[in-house]
Amino acid sequence: MKNEISNKKALFALAIGGFGIGLTEFVIMGILPNVANALNITIPEAGHFIATYALGVVVGAPLLTSLSRKIEPHRMLLLLMLWFTVFNTLSAFSPSYKMMLMMRFLSGLPHGAFFGIGAVVAGKLARQGKSAQAIAIMFTGLTVANVIGVPIGTYLGNQYHWSASFIMVGVVGLITLVSIYYWMPQLNKTEKKTITPDHKGLKNLELWALIALTTVGTGGFFAWYSYIAPLLKETVSLSSNAISYAMIMAGLGMFFGNFIGAKLAEIFSPLRAVAISLVAMSTVLILNSFLLTNTIIALGFTFLVGMIAFTISTPIQMAIINSAKGLEMLGSSMNQSAFNMGNALGAYLAGLPIAFGYSVSSSSLVGAALAFLGAIVALSILFYRMRKIKKIEKLAYHSC
């Protein structure tokens, strides 16, 4: 009983870290016009801060996770959160476009490694057969950030100054450091092998296909979410303060979607759950681009897209961990890199039609195309698995 309570505290510490990471990743989308005005740049240029943070995650995830082979997970999580806290706080004081780009890149470096290591740790802390729920609890911090943290951060950024949002991130980072220090148990290092290019885990084609799936599929969500503030302002004339309520709706959707996704992973296989979610996301994003005629409909779609998007998180994380046997932490962190490559890809591609003069609604169509492409990749992997199983059964039959 005592051990179970201790494990729940450890999961809660991971969730607080997820809250901070979700806050810094998503709050900038609600204050994007404010940041652009303050630094005298355009909206698409401000979108580069989203892409640069994502690039930091892509670079940092495999690089920093490799250190986990030499450092115990709880110590590694502390180091990652310290780095995260320092550079997110410094982001609040960036005086120029170039400095903000640098701070966003450095802030993103520990993101993927924290979630990657945290997901594996969460699975080890879980009871037998409850890994999906444990991972979902960690990602709950990310979703709660979108329900509470991002709206508050967006309100502070719009009401006072955009830098207040990043100071808030720094405070959450400090709370996470204290929580991990006192609540996270000491776990042994789990990946002792040297990670080399010829390691069989890194030669796994299915693993790389799953990485591609995450990149493209989640890019559909980020194509929409990166420009949610200007989208709602243009289509239904929401004020800057009202955007905060829209972010709450998106966050509520993400919160429920996170647990729905964990349940789908238990009912179906993780990959089948991902395929279902991506088809649904593509459909909803197409409808979103044409049906935003009033505030109620806009808020409804904001909730729906957020919910569907986060049904993907836990199933795809489980699929990656299952596929990366022997290198679970590296595979898990690589998936976080893929999420953020999707972030960068979605933000960049959705910004192109806007830069060429098309309406902000075009971002939803870009998102729909990316989500549909991700669904095709998921179905292709499933088809490949079925053929492989049939081939094995056929060989077994003939050998008899």
Short mmCIF file of C-alpha atoms in Angstrom, two decimals:
data_model
loop_
_atom_site.label_atom_id
_atom_site.label_comp_id
_atom_site.label_asym_id
_atom_site.label_seq_id
_atom_site.Cartn_x
_atom_site.Cartn_y
_atom_site.Cartn_z
CA MET A 1 0.00 0.00 0.00
CA LYS A 2 2.81 2.38 0.95
CA ASN A 3 4.69 1.55 -2.25
CA GLU A 4 1.55 2.18 -4.32
CA ILE A 5 1.06 5.64 -2.74
CA SER A 6 4.73 6.42 -3.40
CA ASN A 7 4.36 5.43 -7.06
CA LYS A 8 1.27 7.63 -7.41
CA LYS A 9 3.25 10.59 -6.06
CA ALA A 10 6.00 9.87 -8.57
CA LEU A 11 3.46 9.79 -11.41
CA PHE A 12 2.05 13.07 -10.13
CA ALA A 13 5.55 14.59 -10.25
CA LEU A 14 5.82 13.52 -13.89
CA ALA A 15 2.38 15.02 -14.55
CA ILE A 16 3.51 18.37 -13.09
CA GLY A 17 6.48 18.29 -15.46
CA GLY A 18 4.10 17.52 -18.30
CA PHE A 19 2.04 20.51 -17.22
CA GLY A 20 5.07 22.81 -17.54
CA ILE A 21 6.06 21.37 -20.90
CA GLY A 22 2.50 21.66 -22.22
CA LEU A 23 2.36 25.24 -20.98
CA THR A 24 5.49 26.41 -22.79
CA GLU A 25 4.71 24.46 -25.95
CA PHE A 26 1.13 25.67 -26.38
CA VAL A 27 0.81 29.04 -24.62
CA ILE A 28 2.74 30.82 -27.35
CA MET A 29 0.00 29.89 -29.81
CA GLY A 30 -2.50 31.92 -27.80
CA ILE A 31 -0.23 34.97 -27.55
CA LEU A 32 1.28 34.75 -31.03
CA PRO A 33 -0.12 38.12 -32.21
CA ASN A 34 1.18 39.81 -29.03
CA VAL A 35 4.68 38.40 -29.47
CA ALA A 36 4.66 39.44 -33.13
CA ASN A 37 3.61 43.01 -32.27
CA ALA A 38 6.12 43.33 -29.42
CA LEU A 39 9.06 42.16 -31.55
CA ASN A 40 7.87 43.97 -34.72
CA ILE A 41 7.57 40.82 -36.84
CA THR A 42 4.77 39.18 -38.86
CA ILE A 43 2.50 36.36 -37.67
CA PRO A 44 4.22 33.76 -39.92
CA GLU A 45 7.60 34.94 -38.56
CA ALA A 46 6.32 34.57 -35.00
CA GLY A 47 5.29 31.04 -36.01
CA HIS A 48 9.03 30.32 -36.30
CA PHE A 49 9.21 30.35 -32.49
CA ILE A 50 6.91 27.33 -32.51
CA ALA A 51 9.01 25.57 -35.14
CA THR A 52 12.31 26.43 -33.40
CA TYR A 53 11.12 25.02 -30.08
CA ALA A 54 10.12 21.86 -31.92
CA LEU A 55 13.56 21.70 -33.54
CA GLY A 56 15.11 21.87 -30.07
CA VAL A 57 13.01 18.87 -29.04
CA VAL A 58 14.08 16.94 -32.13
CA VAL A 59 17.77 17.58 -31.48
CA GLY A 60 17.65 17.19 -27.71
CA ALA A 61 15.57 14.02 -27.38
CA PRO A 62 18.08 11.43 -28.69
CA LEU A 63 21.11 13.47 -27.59
CA LEU A 64 20.08 13.88 -23.95
CA THR A 65 18.37 10.49 -23.66
CA SER A 66 21.68 8.81 -24.53
CA LEU A 67 22.99 10.15 -21.20
CA SER A 68 20.34 8.11 -19.37
CA ARG A 69 22.53 5.05 -19.92
CA LYS A 70 24.98 6.51 -17.41
CA ILE A 71 22.65 8.45 -15.09
CA GLU A 72 19.79 7.08 -12.99
CA PRO A 73 16.35 8.08 -14.35
CA HIS A 74 15.37 10.22 -11.34
CA ARG A 75 18.63 12.22 -11.54
CA MET A 76 18.27 12.58 -15.30
CA LEU A 77 14.73 13.89 -14.92
CA LEU A 78 15.99 16.47 -12.40
CA LEU A 79 18.73 17.67 -14.75
CA LEU A 80 16.32 17.93 -17.66
CA MET A 81 13.80 19.95 -15.67
CA LEU A 82 16.53 22.29 -14.37
CA TRP A 83 17.59 23.05 -17.95
CA PHE A 84 13.95 23.52 -18.94
CA THR A 85 13.31 25.96 -16.08
CA VAL A 86 16.38 28.13 -16.72
CA PHE A 87 15.89 28.70 -20.45
CA ASN A 88 12.12 29.13 -20.34
CA THR A 89 12.58 31.83 -17.71
CA LEU A 90 15.22 33.53 -19.85
CA SER A 91 12.78 33.46 -22.80
CA ALA A 92 10.64 36.01 -20.95
CA PHE A 93 13.44 38.57 -21.27
CA SER A 94 14.22 38.10 -24.98
CA PRO A 95 14.46 41.58 -26.56
CA SER A 96 14.62 40.53 -30.22
CA TYR A 97 13.52 37.98 -32.81
CA LYS A 98 16.97 36.30 -32.94
CA MET A 99 17.32 36.05 -29.17
CA MET A 100 13.82 34.59 -28.83
CA LEU A 101 14.64 32.02 -31.51
CA MET A 102 17.73 30.96 -29.56
CA MET A 103 15.90 30.76 -26.23
CA ARG A 104 13.04 28.73 -27.74
CA PHE A 105 15.53 26.27 -29.25
CA LEU A 106 17.37 25.83 -25.94
CA SER A 107 14.07 25.55 -24.04
CA GLY A 108 12.99 22.70 -26.29
CA LEU A 109 16.10 20.53 -25.84
CA PRO A 110 14.97 18.69 -22.65
CA HIS A 111 11.31 18.29 -23.69
CA GLY A 112 11.55 15.01 -25.63
CA ALA A 113 14.00 13.36 -23.24
CA PHE A 114 11.81 14.22 -20.23
CA PHE A 115 8.68 12.73 -21.80
CA GLY A 116 10.59 9.82 -23.31
CA ILE A 117 12.28 8.79 -20.07
CA GLY A 118 9.16 9.69 -18.10
CA ALA A 119 6.94 7.41 -20.22
CA VAL A 120 9.21 4.41 -19.61
CA VAL A 121 9.46 5.23 -15.89
CA ALA A 122 5.65 5.59 -15.70
CA GLY A 123 5.26 2.15 -17.26
CA LYS A 124 7.60 0.65 -14.66
CA LEU A 125 5.74 2.32 -11.80
CA ALA A 126 2.39 0.98 -13.05
CA ARG A 127 0.61 -2.11 -11.84
CA GLN A 128 0.55 -5.13 -14.13
CA GLY A 129 -1.50 -4.41 -17.27
CA LYS A 130 -1.96 -0.73 -16.39
CA SER A 131 0.93 0.79 -18.37
CA ALA A 132 -1.43 2.66 -20.70
CA GLN A 133 -3.16 4.33 -17.76
CA ALA A 134 0.16 5.25 -16.11
CA ILE A 135 1.46 6.86 -19.30
CA ALA A 136 -1.88 8.63 -19.68
CA ILE A 137 -1.50 10.06 -16.16
CA MET A 138 1.84 11.60 -17.15
CA PHE A 139 0.27 13.09 -20.28
CA THR A 140 -2.59 14.37 -18.11
CA GLY A 141 -0.24 17.15 -17.05
CA LEU A 142 0.03 18.15 -20.69
CA THR A 143 -3.75 18.20 -21.11
CA VAL A 144 -4.43 20.01 -17.83
CA ALA A 145 -1.94 22.63 -18.99
CA ASN A 146 -4.26 23.24 -21.91
CA VAL A 147 -7.34 23.41 -19.68
CA ILE A 148 -5.91 25.65 -16.97
CA GLY A 149 -2.32 26.69 -17.63
CA VAL A 150 -2.53 27.83 -21.24
CA PRO A 151 -5.72 29.90 -20.74
CA ILE A 152 -4.19 31.58 -17.67
CA GLY A 153 -0.91 32.11 -19.50
CA THR A 154 -2.78 33.45 -22.54
CA TYR A 155 -4.77 35.81 -20.31
CA LEU A 156 -1.60 37.08 -18.61
CA GLY A 157 0.14 37.49 -21.95
CA ASN A 158 -2.78 39.43 -23.44
CA GLN A 159 -3.66 41.45 -20.33
CA TYR A 160 -0.14 42.42 -19.21
CA HIS A 161 2.83 41.35 -21.36
CA TRP A 162 3.67 38.20 -23.28
CA SER A 163 6.74 37.64 -21.05
CA ALA A 164 4.44 36.92 -18.08
CA SER A 165 3.47 33.65 -19.76
CA PHE A 166 7.07 32.41 -19.74
CA ILE A 167 7.71 33.54 -16.17
CA MET A 168 4.75 31.33 -15.27
CA VAL A 169 6.48 28.41 -17.02
CA GLY A 170 9.59 29.01 -14.93
CA VAL A 171 7.57 28.84 -11.71
CA VAL A 172 6.01 25.51 -12.76
CA GLY A 173 9.50 24.24 -13.57
CA LEU A 174 10.65 24.99 -10.02
CA ILE A 175 7.64 23.15 -8.55
CA THR A 176 8.45 20.15 -10.76
CA LEU A 177 12.06 20.09 -9.56
CA VAL A 178 10.96 19.93 -5.93
CA SER A 179 8.33 17.25 -6.66
CA ILE A 180 10.75 14.97 -8.52
CA TYR A 181 13.42 15.41 -5.85
CA TYR A 182 11.12 14.31 -3.02
CA TRP A 183 8.72 11.89 -4.74
CA MET A 184 10.57 10.09 -7.54
CA PRO A 185 12.03 6.73 -6.40
CA GLN A 186 15.55 5.76 -7.36
CA LEU A 187 15.36 3.43 -10.34
CA ASN A 188 18.22 1.51 -11.88
CA LYS A 189 19.54 2.38 -15.31
CA THR A 190 17.71 0.17 -17.81
CA GLU A 191 19.57 0.65 -21.09
CA LYS A 192 23.18 -0.38 -20.56
CA LYS A 193 24.09 -1.31 -24.10
CA THR A 194 26.05 1.02 -26.26
CA ILE A 195 23.81 2.73 -28.76
CA THR A 196 25.40 2.38 -32.16
CA PRO A 197 24.06 2.67 -35.71
CA ASP A 198 24.23 -1.10 -36.13
CA HIS A 199 22.10 -1.81 -33.05
CA LYS A 200 19.21 -4.01 -34.10
CA GLY A 201 16.71 -1.65 -32.43
CA LEU A 202 17.76 1.18 -34.71
CA LYS A 203 17.56 -1.11 -37.77
CA ASN A 204 13.90 -1.82 -37.07
CA LEU A 205 12.03 -0.50 -40.12
CA GLU A 206 8.71 -0.57 -38.28
CA LEU A 207 10.14 1.73 -35.60
CA TRP A 208 11.12 4.29 -38.23
CA ALA A 209 7.74 3.95 -39.91
CA LEU A 210 6.08 4.73 -36.56
CA ILE A 211 8.33 7.77 -36.16
CA ALA A 212 7.22 8.95 -39.62
CA LEU A 213 3.60 8.27 -38.67
CA THR A 214 3.87 10.44 -35.56
CA THR A 215 5.57 13.24 -37.48
CA VAL A 216 3.04 13.43 -40.29
CA GLY A 217 -0.09 12.52 -38.35
CA THR A 218 0.37 14.92 -35.45
CA GLY A 219 1.49 17.57 -37.94
CA GLY A 220 -2.19 17.72 -38.86
CA PHE A 221 -3.11 18.83 -35.35
CA PHE A 222 -0.33 21.40 -35.12
CA ALA A 223 -1.20 22.88 -38.51
CA TRP A 224 -4.55 23.80 -36.99
CA TYR A 225 -3.46 24.62 -33.43
CA SER A 226 -0.45 26.77 -34.33
CA TYR A 227 -2.76 29.39 -35.85
CA ILE A 228 -5.80 28.98 -33.61
CA ALA A 229 -5.66 32.58 -32.32
CA PRO A 230 -5.68 34.31 -35.74
CA LEU A 231 -8.13 31.64 -37.05
CA LEU A 232 -10.74 32.43 -34.42
CA LYS A 233 -10.18 36.16 -34.74
CA GLU A 234 -10.67 36.06 -38.52
CA THR A 235 -13.59 33.62 -38.76
CA VAL A 236 -15.80 34.51 -35.78
CA SER A 237 -14.16 37.77 -34.60
CA LEU A 238 -13.17 36.55 -31.13
CA SER A 239 -11.33 39.15 -29.05
CA SER A 240 -7.87 38.50 -27.58
CA ASN A 241 -9.38 37.87 -24.14
CA ALA A 242 -12.04 35.53 -25.55
CA ILE A 243 -9.26 33.42 -27.11
CA SER A 244 -8.50 32.28 -23.54
CA TYR A 245 -11.92 30.58 -23.38
CA ALA A 246 -11.26 28.87 -26.70
CA MET A 247 -7.97 27.53 -25.31
CA ILE A 248 -9.92 26.14 -22.34
CA MET A 249 -12.23 24.30 -24.74
CA ALA A 250 -9.25 22.87 -26.61
CA GLY A 251 -7.64 21.84 -23.33
CA LEU A 252 -10.82 20.15 -22.08
CA GLY A 253 -10.96 18.21 -25.33
CA MET A 254 -7.33 17.15 -24.89
CA PHE A 255 -7.97 16.10 -21.29
CA PHE A 256 -10.82 13.76 -22.21
CA GLY A 257 -9.11 12.62 -25.40
CA ASN A 258 -6.04 11.52 -23.44
CA PHE A 259 -8.02 8.99 -21.39
CA ILE A 260 -10.17 7.96 -24.36
CA GLY A 261 -6.95 7.17 -26.21
CA ALA A 262 -5.68 5.01 -23.32
CA LYS A 263 -8.98 3.09 -23.39
CA LEU A 264 -8.82 2.68 -27.17
CA ALA A 265 -5.30 1.24 -26.81
CA GLU A 266 -6.70 -1.41 -24.44
CA ILE A 267 -9.74 -2.23 -26.61
CA PHE A 268 -7.90 -2.27 -29.95
CA SER A 269 -4.18 -2.53 -30.54
CA PRO A 270 -2.33 0.79 -30.02
CA LEU A 271 -1.73 1.20 -33.76
CA ARG A 272 -5.36 0.51 -34.71
CA ALA A 273 -6.39 3.15 -32.18
CA VAL A 274 -4.04 5.65 -33.86
CA ALA A 275 -5.43 4.89 -37.33
CA ILE A 276 -9.02 5.43 -36.13
CA SER A 277 -8.07 8.74 -34.50
CA LEU A 278 -6.25 10.09 -37.54
CA VAL A 279 -9.14 9.36 -39.91
CA ALA A 280 -11.47 11.12 -37.48
CA MET A 281 -9.11 14.10 -37.19
CA SER A 282 -8.84 14.51 -40.95
CA THR A 283 -12.63 14.51 -41.29
CA VAL A 284 -13.19 17.02 -38.49
CA LEU A 285 -10.49 19.41 -39.76
CA ILE A 286 -12.11 19.50 -43.20
CA LEU A 287 -15.45 20.35 -41.63
CA ASN A 288 -13.73 22.92 -39.40
CA SER A 289 -12.41 24.84 -42.41
CA PHE A 290 -15.91 25.38 -43.84
CA LEU A 291 -18.37 25.46 -40.93
CA LEU A 292 -17.02 28.14 -38.57
CA THR A 293 -19.96 30.51 -38.89
CA ASN A 294 -20.48 31.53 -35.25
CA THR A 295 -18.77 31.41 -31.86
CA ILE A 296 -20.64 28.35 -30.51
CA ILE A 297 -19.76 26.22 -33.54
CA ALA A 298 -16.15 27.45 -33.41
CA LEU A 299 -15.80 26.51 -29.73
CA GLY A 300 -17.43 23.14 -30.40
CA PHE A 301 -14.93 22.32 -33.13
CA THR A 302 -12.08 23.56 -30.92
CA PHE A 303 -13.12 21.03 -28.26
CA LEU A 304 -13.60 18.24 -30.81
CA VAL A 305 -10.26 18.66 -32.58
CA GLY A 306 -8.41 18.85 -29.27
CA MET A 307 -10.12 15.68 -28.05
CA ILE A 308 -9.43 13.65 -31.18
CA ALA A 309 -5.82 14.83 -31.38
CA PHE A 310 -5.00 13.60 -27.88
CA THR A 311 -6.54 10.17 -28.36
CA ILE A 312 -3.32 9.55 -30.30
CA SER A 313 -0.76 10.36 -27.55
CA THR A 314 -0.81 7.24 -25.36
CA PRO A 315 -1.42 4.63 -28.12
CA ILE A 316 1.42 5.88 -30.34
CA GLN A 317 3.77 6.10 -27.32
CA MET A 318 2.93 2.49 -26.43
CA ALA A 319 3.41 1.37 -30.03
CA ILE A 320 6.86 2.97 -30.11
CA ILE A 321 7.94 1.48 -26.76
CA ASN A 322 6.73 -1.98 -27.86
CA SER A 323 8.62 -1.68 -31.14
CA ALA A 324 11.91 -0.41 -29.63
CA LYS A 325 12.74 -3.51 -27.60
CA GLY A 326 15.99 -3.02 -25.67
CA LEU A 327 16.00 0.73 -26.35
CA GLU A 328 12.68 1.75 -24.85
CA MET A 329 13.83 5.11 -23.49
CA LEU A 330 15.55 6.08 -26.73
CA GLY A 331 12.56 4.97 -28.80
CA SER A 332 10.15 6.78 -26.49
CA SER A 333 12.17 10.01 -26.66
CA MET A 334 12.50 9.68 -30.44
CA ASN A 335 8.72 9.61 -30.58
CA GLN A 336 8.69 12.93 -28.73
CA SER A 337 11.10 14.22 -31.38
CA ALA A 338 8.60 13.01 -33.95
CA PHE A 339 5.74 14.85 -32.20
CA ASN A 340 7.73 18.03 -32.44
CA MET A 341 8.86 17.43 -35.98
CA GLY A 342 5.11 17.27 -36.57
CA ASN A 343 4.82 20.52 -34.66
CA ALA A 344 7.41 22.20 -36.87
CA LEU A 345 6.05 20.60 -40.06
CA GLY A 346 2.46 21.55 -39.30
CA ALA A 347 3.28 25.13 -38.27
CA TYR A 348 5.48 25.66 -41.34
CA LEU A 349 3.19 24.11 -43.96
CA ALA A 350 0.07 25.78 -42.56
CA GLY A 351 1.87 29.12 -42.60
CA LEU A 352 2.65 28.89 -46.33
CA PRO A 353 -0.87 29.49 -47.71
CA ILE A 354 -1.34 32.29 -45.15
CA ALA A 355 1.91 33.91 -46.30
CA PHE A 356 0.65 33.70 -49.91
CA GLY A 357 -2.51 35.57 -49.01
CA TYR A 358 -5.03 32.79 -48.39
CA SER A 359 -7.33 32.87 -45.36
CA VAL A 360 -6.24 31.43 -42.01
CA SER A 361 -8.91 28.72 -42.53
CA SER A 362 -6.53 27.11 -45.02
CA SER A 363 -4.50 25.90 -42.02
CA SER A 364 -7.28 23.40 -41.24
CA LEU A 365 -7.15 21.95 -44.75
CA VAL A 366 -3.38 21.55 -44.50
CA GLY A 367 -3.94 19.78 -41.19
CA ALA A 368 -6.56 17.48 -42.68
CA ALA A 369 -4.18 16.43 -45.46
CA LEU A 370 -1.38 15.65 -43.00
CA ALA A 371 -3.68 13.68 -40.69
CA PHE A 372 -5.00 11.64 -43.63
CA LEU A 373 -1.44 10.91 -44.78
CA GLY A 374 -0.65 9.73 -41.26
CA ALA A 375 -3.67 7.41 -41.34
CA ILE A 376 -2.38 5.89 -44.58
CA VAL A 377 0.99 5.22 -42.92
CA ALA A 378 -0.75 3.58 -39.92
CA LEU A 379 -2.88 1.37 -42.17
CA SER A 380 0.21 0.43 -44.21
CA ILE A 381 2.03 -0.74 -41.07
CA LEU A 382 -1.02 -2.76 -40.01
CA PHE A 383 -1.23 -4.33 -43.49
CA TYR A 384 2.48 -5.19 -43.36
CA ARG A 385 2.01 -6.83 -39.95
CA MET A 386 -0.93 -8.91 -41.24
CA ARG A 387 1.09 -10.13 -44.25
CA LYS A 388 4.00 -10.98 -41.96
CA ILE A 389 1.75 -13.02 -39.64
CA LYS A 390 0.16 -14.86 -42.59
CA LYS A 391 3.61 -15.64 -43.98
CA ILE A 392 4.72 -17.09 -40.63
CA GLU A 393 1.52 -19.15 -40.38
CA LYS A 394 2.00 -20.42 -43.92
CA LEU A 395 5.58 -21.48 -43.18
CA ALA A 396 4.45 -23.17 -39.96
CA TYR A 397 1.70 -25.01 -41.89
CA HIS A 398 4.11 -26.30 -44.55
CA SER A 399 6.66 -27.35 -41.95
CA CYS A 400 4.01 -29.61 -40.42
#
